[in-house]
PDB file of C-alpha atoms and ligand atoms in Angstrom:
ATOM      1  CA  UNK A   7     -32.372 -24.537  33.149  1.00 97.00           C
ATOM      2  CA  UNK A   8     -33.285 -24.187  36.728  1.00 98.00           C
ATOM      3  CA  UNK A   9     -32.340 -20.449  38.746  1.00 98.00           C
ATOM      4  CA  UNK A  10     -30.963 -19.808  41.477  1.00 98.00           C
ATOM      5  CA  UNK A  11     -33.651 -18.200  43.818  1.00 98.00           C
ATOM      6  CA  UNK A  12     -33.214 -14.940  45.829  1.00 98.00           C
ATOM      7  CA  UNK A  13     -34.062 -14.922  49.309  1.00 98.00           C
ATOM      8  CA  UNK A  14     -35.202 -12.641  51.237  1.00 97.00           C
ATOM      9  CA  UNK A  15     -33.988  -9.947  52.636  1.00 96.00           C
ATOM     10  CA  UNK A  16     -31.867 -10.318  49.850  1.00 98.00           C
ATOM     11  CA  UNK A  17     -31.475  -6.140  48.543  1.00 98.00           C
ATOM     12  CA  UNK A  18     -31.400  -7.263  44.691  1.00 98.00           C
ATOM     13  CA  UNK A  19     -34.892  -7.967  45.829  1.00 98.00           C
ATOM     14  CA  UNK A  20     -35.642  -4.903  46.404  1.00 98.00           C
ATOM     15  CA  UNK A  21     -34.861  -3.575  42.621  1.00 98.00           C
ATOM     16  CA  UNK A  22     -37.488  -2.208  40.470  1.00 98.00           C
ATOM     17  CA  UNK A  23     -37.605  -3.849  37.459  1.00 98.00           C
ATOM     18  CA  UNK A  24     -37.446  -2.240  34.003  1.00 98.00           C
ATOM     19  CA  UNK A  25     -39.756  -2.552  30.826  1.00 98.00           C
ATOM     20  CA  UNK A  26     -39.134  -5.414  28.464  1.00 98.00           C
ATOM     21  CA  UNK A  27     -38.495  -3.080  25.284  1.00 97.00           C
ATOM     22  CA  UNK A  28     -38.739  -6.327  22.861  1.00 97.00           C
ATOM     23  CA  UNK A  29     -39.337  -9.993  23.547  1.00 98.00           C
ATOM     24  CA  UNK A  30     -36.882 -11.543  21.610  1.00 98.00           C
ATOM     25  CA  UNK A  31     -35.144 -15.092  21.853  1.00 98.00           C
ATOM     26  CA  UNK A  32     -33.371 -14.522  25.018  1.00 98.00           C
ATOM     27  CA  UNK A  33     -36.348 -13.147  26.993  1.00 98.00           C
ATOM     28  CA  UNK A  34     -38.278 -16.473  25.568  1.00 98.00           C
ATOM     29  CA  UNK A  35     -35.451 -18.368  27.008  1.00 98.00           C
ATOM     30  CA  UNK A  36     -35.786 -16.807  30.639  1.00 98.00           C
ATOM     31  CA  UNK A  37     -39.350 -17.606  30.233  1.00 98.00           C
ATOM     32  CA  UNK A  38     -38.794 -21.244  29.854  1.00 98.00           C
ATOM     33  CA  UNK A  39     -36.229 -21.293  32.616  1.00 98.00           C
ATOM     34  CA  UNK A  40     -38.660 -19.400  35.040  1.00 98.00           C
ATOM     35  CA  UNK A  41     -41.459 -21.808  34.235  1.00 98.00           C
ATOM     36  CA  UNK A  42     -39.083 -24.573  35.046  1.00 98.00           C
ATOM     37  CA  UNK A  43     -37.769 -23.245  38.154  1.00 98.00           C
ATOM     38  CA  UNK A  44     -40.992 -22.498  39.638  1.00 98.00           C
ATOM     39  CA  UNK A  45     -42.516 -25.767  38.602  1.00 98.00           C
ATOM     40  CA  UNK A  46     -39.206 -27.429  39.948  1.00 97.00           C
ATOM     41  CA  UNK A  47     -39.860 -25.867  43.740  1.00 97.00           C
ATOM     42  CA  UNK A  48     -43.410 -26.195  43.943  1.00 96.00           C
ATOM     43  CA  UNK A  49     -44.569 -22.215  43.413  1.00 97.00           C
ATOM     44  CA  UNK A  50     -47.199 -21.192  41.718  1.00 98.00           C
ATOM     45  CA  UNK A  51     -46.037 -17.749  40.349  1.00 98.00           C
ATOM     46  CA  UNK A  52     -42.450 -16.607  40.097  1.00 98.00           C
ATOM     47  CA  UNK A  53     -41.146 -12.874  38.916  1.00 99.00           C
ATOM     48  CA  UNK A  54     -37.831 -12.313  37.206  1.00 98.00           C
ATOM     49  CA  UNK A  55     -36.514 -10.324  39.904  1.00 98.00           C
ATOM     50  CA  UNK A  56     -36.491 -13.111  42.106  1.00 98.00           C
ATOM     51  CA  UNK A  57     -33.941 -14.537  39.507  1.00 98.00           C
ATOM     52  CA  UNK A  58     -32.009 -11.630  39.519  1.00 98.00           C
ATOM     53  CA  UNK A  59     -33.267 -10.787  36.510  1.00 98.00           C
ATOM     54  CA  UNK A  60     -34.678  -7.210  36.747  1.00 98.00           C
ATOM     55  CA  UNK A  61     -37.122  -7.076  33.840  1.00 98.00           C
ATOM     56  CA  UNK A  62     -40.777  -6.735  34.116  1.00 98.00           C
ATOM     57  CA  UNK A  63     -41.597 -10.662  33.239  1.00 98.00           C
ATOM     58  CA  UNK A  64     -43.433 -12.832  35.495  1.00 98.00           C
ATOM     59  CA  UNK A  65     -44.703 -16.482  35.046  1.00 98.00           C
ATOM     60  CA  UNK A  66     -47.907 -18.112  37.116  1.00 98.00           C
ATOM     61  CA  UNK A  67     -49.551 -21.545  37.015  1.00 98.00           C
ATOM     62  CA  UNK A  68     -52.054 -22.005  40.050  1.00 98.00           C
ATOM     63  CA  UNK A  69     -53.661 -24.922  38.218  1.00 97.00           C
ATOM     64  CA  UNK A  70     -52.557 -28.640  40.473  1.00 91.00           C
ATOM     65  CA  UNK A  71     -51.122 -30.630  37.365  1.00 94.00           C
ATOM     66  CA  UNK A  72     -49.201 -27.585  35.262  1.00 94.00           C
ATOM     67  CA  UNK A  73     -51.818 -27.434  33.043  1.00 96.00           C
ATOM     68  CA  UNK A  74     -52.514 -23.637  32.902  1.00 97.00           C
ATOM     69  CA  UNK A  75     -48.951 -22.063  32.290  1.00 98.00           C
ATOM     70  CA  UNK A  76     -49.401 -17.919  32.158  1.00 98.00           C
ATOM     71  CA  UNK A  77     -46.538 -15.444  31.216  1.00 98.00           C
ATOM     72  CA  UNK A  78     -47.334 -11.872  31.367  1.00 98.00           C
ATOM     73  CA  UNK A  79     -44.479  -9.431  30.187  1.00 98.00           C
ATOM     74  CA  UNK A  80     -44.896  -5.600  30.860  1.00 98.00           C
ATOM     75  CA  UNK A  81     -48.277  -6.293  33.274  1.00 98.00           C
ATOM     76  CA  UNK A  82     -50.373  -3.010  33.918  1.00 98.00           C
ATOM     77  CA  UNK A  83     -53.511  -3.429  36.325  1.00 98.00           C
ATOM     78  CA  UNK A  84     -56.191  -1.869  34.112  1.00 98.00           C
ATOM     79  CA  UNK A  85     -58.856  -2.433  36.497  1.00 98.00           C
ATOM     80  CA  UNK A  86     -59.246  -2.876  39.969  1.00 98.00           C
ATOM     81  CA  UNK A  87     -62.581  -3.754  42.784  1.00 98.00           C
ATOM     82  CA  UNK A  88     -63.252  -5.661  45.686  1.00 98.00           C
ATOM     83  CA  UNK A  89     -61.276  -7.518  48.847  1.00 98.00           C
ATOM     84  CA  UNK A  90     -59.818 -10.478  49.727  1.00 98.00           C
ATOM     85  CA  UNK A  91     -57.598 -11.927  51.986  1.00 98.00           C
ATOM     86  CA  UNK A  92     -55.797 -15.038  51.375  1.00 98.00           C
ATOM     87  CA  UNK A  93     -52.666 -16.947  52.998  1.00 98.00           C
ATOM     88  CA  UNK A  94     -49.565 -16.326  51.120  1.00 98.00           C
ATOM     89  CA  UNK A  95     -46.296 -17.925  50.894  1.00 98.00           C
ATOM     90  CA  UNK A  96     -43.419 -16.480  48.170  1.00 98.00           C
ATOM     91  CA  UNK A  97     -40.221 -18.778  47.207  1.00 98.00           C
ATOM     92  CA  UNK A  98     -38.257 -16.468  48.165  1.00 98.00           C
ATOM     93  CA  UNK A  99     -39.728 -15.947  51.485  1.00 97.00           C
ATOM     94  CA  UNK A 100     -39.182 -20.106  52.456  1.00 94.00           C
ATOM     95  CA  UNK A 101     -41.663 -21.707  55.448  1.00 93.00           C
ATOM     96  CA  UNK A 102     -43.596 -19.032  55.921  1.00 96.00           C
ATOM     97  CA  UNK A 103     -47.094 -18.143  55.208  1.00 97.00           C
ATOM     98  CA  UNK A 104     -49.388 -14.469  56.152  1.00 98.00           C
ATOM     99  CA  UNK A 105     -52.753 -13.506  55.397  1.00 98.00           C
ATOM    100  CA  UNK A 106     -52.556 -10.396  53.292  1.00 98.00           C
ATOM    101  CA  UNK A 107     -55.401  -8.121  51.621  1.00 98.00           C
ATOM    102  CA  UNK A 108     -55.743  -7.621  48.079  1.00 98.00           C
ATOM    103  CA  UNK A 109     -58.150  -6.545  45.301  1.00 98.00           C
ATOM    104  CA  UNK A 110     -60.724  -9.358  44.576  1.00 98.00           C
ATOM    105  CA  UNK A 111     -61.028  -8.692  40.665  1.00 98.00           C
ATOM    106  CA  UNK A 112     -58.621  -6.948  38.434  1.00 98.00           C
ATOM    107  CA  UNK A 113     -58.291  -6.427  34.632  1.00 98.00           C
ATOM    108  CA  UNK A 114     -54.475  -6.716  33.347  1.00 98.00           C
ATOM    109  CA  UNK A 115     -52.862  -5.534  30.223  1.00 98.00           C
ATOM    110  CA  UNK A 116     -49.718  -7.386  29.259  1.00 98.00           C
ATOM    111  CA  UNK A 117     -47.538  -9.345  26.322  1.00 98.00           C
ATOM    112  CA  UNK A 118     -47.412 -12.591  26.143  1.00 97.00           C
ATOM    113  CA  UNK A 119     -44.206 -14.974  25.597  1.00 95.00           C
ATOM    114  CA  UNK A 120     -44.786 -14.022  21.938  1.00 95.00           C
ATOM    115  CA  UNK A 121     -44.751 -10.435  21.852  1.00 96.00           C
ATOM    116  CA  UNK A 122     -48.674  -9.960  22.127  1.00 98.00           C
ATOM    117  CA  UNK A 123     -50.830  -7.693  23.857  1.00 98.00           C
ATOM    118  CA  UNK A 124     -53.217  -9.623  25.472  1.00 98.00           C
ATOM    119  CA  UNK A 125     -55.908  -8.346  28.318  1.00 98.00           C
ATOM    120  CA  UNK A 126     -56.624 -10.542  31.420  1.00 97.00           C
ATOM    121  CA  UNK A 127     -59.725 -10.554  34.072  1.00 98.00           C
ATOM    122  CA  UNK A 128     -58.716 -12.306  37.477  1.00 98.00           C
ATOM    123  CA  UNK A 129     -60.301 -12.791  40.639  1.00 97.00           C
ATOM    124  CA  UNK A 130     -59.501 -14.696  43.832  1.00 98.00           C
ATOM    125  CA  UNK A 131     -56.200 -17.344  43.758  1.00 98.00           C
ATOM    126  CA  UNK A 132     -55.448 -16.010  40.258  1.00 98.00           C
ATOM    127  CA  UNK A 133     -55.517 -12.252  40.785  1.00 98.00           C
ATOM    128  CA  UNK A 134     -53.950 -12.458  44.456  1.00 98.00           C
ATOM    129  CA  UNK A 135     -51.256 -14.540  42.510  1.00 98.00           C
ATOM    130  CA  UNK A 136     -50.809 -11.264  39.688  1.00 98.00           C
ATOM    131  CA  UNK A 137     -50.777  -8.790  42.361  1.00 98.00           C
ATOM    132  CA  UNK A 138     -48.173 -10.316  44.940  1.00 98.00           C
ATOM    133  CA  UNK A 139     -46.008 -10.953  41.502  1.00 98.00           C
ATOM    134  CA  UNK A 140     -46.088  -7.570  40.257  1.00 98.00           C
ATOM    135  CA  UNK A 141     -45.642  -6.239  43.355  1.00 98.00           C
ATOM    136  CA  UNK A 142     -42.126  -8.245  43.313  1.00 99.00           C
ATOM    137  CA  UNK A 143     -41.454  -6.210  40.030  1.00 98.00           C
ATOM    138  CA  UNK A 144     -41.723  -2.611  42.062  1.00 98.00           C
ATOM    139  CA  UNK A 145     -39.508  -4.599  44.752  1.00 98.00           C
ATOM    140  CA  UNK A 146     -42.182  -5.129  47.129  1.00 98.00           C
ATOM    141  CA  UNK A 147     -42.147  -8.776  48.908  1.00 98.00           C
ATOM    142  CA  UNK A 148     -45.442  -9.639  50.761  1.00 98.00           C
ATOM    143  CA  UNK A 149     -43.949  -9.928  54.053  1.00 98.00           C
ATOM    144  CA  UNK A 150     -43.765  -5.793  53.836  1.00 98.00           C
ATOM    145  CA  UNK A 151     -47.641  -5.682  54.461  1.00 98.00           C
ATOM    146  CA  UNK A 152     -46.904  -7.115  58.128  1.00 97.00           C
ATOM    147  CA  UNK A 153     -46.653  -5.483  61.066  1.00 97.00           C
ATOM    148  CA  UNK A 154     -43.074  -4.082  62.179  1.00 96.00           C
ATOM    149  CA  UNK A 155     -42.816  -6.561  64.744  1.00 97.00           C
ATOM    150  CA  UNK A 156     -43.712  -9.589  62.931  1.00 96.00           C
ATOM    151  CA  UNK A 157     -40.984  -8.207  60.586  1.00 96.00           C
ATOM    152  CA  UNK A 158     -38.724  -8.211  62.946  1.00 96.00           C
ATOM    153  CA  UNK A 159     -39.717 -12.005  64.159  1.00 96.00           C
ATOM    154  CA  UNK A 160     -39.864 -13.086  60.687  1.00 96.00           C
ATOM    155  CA  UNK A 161     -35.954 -11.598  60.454  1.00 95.00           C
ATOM    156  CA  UNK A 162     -34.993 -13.228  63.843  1.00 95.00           C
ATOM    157  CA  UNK A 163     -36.320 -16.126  62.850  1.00 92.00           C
ATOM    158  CA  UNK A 164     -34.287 -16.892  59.351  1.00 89.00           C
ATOM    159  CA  UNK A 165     -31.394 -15.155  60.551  1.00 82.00           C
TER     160      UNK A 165
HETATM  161 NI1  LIG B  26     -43.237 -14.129  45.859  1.00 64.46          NI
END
C-alpha cells in the first residue's frame, strides 16, 4: 500500500519519534508499505515519520535497480569519523536539492524487519542516506542545516 507523504513544513514533521518496543506483524506491514512508497516516488531512503507514523523505523535502498532493500528499526550511531558533503534532496522536501555536511563513516546498531540486532558500517551515499533519515526520526529535515535566508526562500518559494 502506497502513503501518503508529508511535506514540509508540515509540524507532524517535526515529531520525535518513539522506540519500536516489539516488531510484530503490523510494524512488518509498515515496512512493506514504506519500501513501496519510496520505491513508488523515486527516493532512496524514507523514515516513518514522513508517513505520519512516529516510530523509530526507517527504510533505504541507494542501489539503481532495488536490489539492496535496508530496514533499520531502533538505529543508534555507534560510531562516527570523517566529512563529507553531498547534494541532498528528501521526498518530503519536493524539487529541491542542498549540499549538506555529514560524517563520512559511521557504525550503526539497529533491528532488522525481523526483530534482529544487526550492526552496520557506512560511508559516503550510504551513511549520508542513514544520517539525513535518522535525523527525520528526532524531527530534523535537512533543509534546517541552511542558512536562515535560504530558509526563508525555500518557504517563499513552495508557499
Ligand atoms: Ni528526507
Amino acid at each position: 500500500m502506497i502513503l501518503p507523504i508529508l511535506s514540509y513544513p508540515d509540524k507532524r514533521l517535526r515529531i520525535v519519534a518513539e522506540n519500536v518496543k516489539n516488531v510484530d506483524d503490523t510494524i512488518k506491514k509498515l515496512v512493506s508499505d514504506m519500501f513501496e512508497t519510496m520505491y513508488d516516488s523515486n527516493g532512496i531512503g524514507l523514515a516513518a515519520t514522513q508517513v505520519n507514523h512516529h516510530i523509530r523505523v526507517i527504510v533505504i535502498d541507494i542501489s539503481q535497480d532495488k536490489s539492496q532493500p535496508l530496514c533499520l528499526i531502533n538505529p543508534e550511531i555507534i560510531e562516527k569519523s570523517g566529512e563529507i558533503s553531498l547534494e541532498e534532496g528528501c521526498l518530503s522536501v519536493p524539487d529541491y536539492k542542498h549540499f549538506i555536511n555529514r560524517n563520512d563513516h559511521i557504525k550503526i546498531q539497529a533491528l532488522n524487519e525481523k526483530g534482529k540486532t544487526f550492526k552496520i558500517e557506512a560511508n559516503d551515499l550510504l551513511s549520508v542516506c542513514i544520517q539525513h533519515e535518522m535525523d527525520h526520526l528526532n524531527g530534523i529535515l535537512f533543509v534546517d542545516y541552511l542558512s536562515r535566508i535560504k530558509q526563508q526562500r525555500l518557504l517563499k518559494k513552495i508557499s
